[in-house]
mmCIF file of C-alpha atoms in Angstrom:
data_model
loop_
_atom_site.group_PDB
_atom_site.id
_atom_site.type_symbol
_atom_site.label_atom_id
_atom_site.label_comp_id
_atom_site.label_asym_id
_atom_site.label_seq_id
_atom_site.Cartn_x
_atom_site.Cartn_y
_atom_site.Cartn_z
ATOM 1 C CA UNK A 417 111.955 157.195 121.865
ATOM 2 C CA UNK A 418 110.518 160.371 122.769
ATOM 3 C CA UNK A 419 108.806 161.001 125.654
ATOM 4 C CA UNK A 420 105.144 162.860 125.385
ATOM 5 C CA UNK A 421 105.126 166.271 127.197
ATOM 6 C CA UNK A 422 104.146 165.923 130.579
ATOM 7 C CA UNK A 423 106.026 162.679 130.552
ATOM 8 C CA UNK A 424 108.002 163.988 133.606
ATOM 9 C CA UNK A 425 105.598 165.042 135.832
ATOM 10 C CA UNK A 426 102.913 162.250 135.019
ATOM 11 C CA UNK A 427 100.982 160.082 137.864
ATOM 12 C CA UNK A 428 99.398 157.497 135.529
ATOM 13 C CA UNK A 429 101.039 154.221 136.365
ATOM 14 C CA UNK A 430 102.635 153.434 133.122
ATOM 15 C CA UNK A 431 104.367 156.612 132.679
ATOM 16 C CA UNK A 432 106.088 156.032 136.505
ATOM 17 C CA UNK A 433 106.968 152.412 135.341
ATOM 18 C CA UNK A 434 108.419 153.938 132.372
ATOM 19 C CA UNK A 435 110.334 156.437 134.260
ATOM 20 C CA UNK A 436 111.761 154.009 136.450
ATOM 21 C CA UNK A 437 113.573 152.163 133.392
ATOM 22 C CA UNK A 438 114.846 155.160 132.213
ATOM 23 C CA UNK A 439 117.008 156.146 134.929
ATOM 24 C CA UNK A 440 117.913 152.593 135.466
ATOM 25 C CA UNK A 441 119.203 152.509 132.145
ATOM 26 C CA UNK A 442 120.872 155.990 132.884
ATOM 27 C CA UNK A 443 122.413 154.938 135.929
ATOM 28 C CA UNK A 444 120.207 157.652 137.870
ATOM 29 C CA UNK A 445 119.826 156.274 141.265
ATOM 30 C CA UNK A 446 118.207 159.462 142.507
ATOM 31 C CA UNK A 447 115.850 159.323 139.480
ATOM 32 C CA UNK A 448 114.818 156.226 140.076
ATOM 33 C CA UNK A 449 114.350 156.406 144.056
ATOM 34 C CA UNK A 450 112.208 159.007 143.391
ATOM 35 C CA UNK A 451 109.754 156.790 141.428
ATOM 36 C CA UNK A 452 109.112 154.856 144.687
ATOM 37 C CA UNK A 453 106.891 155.038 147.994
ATOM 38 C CA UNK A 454 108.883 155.429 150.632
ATOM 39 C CA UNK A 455 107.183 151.873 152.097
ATOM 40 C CA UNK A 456 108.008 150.078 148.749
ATOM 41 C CA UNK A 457 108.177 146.209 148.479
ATOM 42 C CA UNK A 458 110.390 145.220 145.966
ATOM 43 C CA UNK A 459 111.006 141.288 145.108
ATOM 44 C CA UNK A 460 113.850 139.670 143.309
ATOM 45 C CA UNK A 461 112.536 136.545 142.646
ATOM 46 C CA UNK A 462 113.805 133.309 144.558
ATOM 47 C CA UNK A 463 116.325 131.534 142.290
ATOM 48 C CA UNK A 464 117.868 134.949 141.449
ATOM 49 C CA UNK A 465 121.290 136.026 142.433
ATOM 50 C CA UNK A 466 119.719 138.891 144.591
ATOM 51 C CA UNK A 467 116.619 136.823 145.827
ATOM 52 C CA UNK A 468 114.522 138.594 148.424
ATOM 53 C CA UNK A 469 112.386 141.317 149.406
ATOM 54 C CA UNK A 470 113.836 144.605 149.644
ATOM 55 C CA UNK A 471 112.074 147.822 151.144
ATOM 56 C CA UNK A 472 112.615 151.653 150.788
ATOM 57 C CA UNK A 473 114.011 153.153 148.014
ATOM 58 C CA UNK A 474 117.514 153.443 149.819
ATOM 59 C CA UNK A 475 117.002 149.955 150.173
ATOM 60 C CA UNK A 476 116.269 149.085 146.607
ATOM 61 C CA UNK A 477 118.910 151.103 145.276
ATOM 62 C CA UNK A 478 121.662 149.769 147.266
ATOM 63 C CA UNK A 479 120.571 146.264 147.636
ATOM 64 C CA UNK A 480 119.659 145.570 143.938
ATOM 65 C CA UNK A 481 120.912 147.999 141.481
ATOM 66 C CA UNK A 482 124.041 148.708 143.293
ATOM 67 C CA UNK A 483 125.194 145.133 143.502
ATOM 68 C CA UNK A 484 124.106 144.534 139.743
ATOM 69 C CA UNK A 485 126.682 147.352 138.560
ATOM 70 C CA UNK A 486 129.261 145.471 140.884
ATOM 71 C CA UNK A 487 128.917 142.374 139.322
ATOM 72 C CA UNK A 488 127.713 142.794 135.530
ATOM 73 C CA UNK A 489 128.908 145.333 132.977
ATOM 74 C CA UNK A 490 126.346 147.097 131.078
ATOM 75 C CA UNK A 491 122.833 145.654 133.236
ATOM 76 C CA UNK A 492 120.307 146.816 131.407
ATOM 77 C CA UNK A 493 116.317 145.879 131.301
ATOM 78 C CA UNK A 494 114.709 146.403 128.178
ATOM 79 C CA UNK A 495 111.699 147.259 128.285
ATOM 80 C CA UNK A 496 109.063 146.528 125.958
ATOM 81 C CA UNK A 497 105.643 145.928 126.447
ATOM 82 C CA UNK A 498 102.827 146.907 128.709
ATOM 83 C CA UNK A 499 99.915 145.562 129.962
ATOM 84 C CA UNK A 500 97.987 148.162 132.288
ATOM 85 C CA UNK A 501 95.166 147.681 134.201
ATOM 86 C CA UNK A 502 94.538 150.443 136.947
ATOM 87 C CA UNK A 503 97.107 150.553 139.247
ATOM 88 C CA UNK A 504 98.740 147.383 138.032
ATOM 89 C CA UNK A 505 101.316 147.649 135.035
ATOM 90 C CA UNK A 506 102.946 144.479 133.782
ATOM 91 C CA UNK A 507 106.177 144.544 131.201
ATOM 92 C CA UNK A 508 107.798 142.201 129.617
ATOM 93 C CA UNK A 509 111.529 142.741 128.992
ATOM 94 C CA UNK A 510 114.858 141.105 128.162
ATOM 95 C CA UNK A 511 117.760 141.699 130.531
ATOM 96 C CA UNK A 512 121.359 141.845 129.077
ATOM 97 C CA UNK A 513 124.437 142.148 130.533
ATOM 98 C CA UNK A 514 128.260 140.701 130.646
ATOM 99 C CA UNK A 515 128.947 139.214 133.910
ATOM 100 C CA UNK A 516 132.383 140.849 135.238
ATOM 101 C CA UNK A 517 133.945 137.871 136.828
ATOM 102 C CA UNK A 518 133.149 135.070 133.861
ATOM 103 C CA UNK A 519 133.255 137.274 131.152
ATOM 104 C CA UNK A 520 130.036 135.546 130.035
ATOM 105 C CA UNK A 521 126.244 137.560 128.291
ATOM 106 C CA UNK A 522 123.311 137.095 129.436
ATOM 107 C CA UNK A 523 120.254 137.823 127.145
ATOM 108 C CA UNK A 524 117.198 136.772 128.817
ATOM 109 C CA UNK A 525 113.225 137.787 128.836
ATOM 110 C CA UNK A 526 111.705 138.840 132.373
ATOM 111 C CA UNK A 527 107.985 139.873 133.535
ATOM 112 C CA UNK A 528 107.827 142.543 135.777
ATOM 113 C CA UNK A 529 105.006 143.382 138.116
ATOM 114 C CA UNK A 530 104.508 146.903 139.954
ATOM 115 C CA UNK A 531 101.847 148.195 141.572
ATOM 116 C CA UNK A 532 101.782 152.063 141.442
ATOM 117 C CA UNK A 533 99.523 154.052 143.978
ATOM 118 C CA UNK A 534 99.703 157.856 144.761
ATOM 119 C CA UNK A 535 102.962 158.261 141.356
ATOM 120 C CA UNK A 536 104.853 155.960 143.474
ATOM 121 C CA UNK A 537 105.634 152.418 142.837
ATOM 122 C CA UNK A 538 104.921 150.535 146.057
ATOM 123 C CA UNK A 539 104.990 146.756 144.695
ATOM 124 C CA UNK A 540 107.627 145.283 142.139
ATOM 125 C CA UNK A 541 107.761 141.528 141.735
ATOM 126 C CA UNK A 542 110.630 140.159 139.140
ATOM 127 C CA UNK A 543 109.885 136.646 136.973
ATOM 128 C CA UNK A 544 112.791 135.352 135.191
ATOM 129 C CA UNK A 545 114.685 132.193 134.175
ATOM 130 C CA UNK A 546 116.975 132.607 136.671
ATOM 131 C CA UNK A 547 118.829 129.487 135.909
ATOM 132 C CA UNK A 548 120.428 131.175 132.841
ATOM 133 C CA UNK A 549 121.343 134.468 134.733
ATOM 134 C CA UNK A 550 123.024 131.784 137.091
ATOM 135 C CA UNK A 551 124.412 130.184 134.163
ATOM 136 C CA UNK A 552 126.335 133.307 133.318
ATOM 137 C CA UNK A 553 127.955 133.870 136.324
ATOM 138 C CA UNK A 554 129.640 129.849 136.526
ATOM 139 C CA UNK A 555 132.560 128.925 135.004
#
């Protein structure tokens, strides 16, 4: 998918949003840090293998997306639709991935919620069916 000009450089909430899937996707970790506020809430939901609240983007990097590429090959949120209203965007996705120590897929839908202020993402709040990500990672 091609990206509009201006794509790069854009404020308007989606376009951040969007921008922070891409260089998830990419592996970017610099990318995608610098789609966040430096205060940023971010929360894997509870049921999840990485269930809390992390803050900064240091701390979101490391503490989520860092431990994902430890323990699944290929992570990767899909995403697919948005819902925008002001400075909320909402997306549903699918995650898939192979967990690395079972060898087993996981192809499951997620909501994601962020609230972008200022370019910045300062809120993200995961839904998922966390039993079957679980599910993946049991013998």
């Amino acid at each position: 998918m091609t990206e509009p000009t201006g794509f790069c450089t854009s404020t308007a909430p989606a376009d951040v949003v969007r921008r922070q899937y891409i260089a998830s996707a990419n592996g970017d970790l610099e990318a995608l840090r610098a789609t966040l506020a430096d205060d940023v809430e971010w929360t894997e939901m509870a049921g999840f293998p990485l269930a809390g609240t992390y803050r900064t983007p240091g701390g979101v990097t490391s503490g989520v997306m860092e431990r994902l590429g430890r323990d699944w090959d290929g992570w990767t949120a899909h995403d697919d639709t948005y819902v925008v209203d002001g400075e909320n965007v909402v997306v549903l996705a699918r995650y898939t991935a192979t967990n690395k120590a079972t060898a087993k897929d996981i192809d499951v839908r997620v909501a994601h919620h962020f609230i972008v202020r200022g370019g910045r993402i300062v809120r993200f709040e995961q839904f998922v069916d966390t039993a079957k990500v679980r599910e993946a990672m049991s013998d």
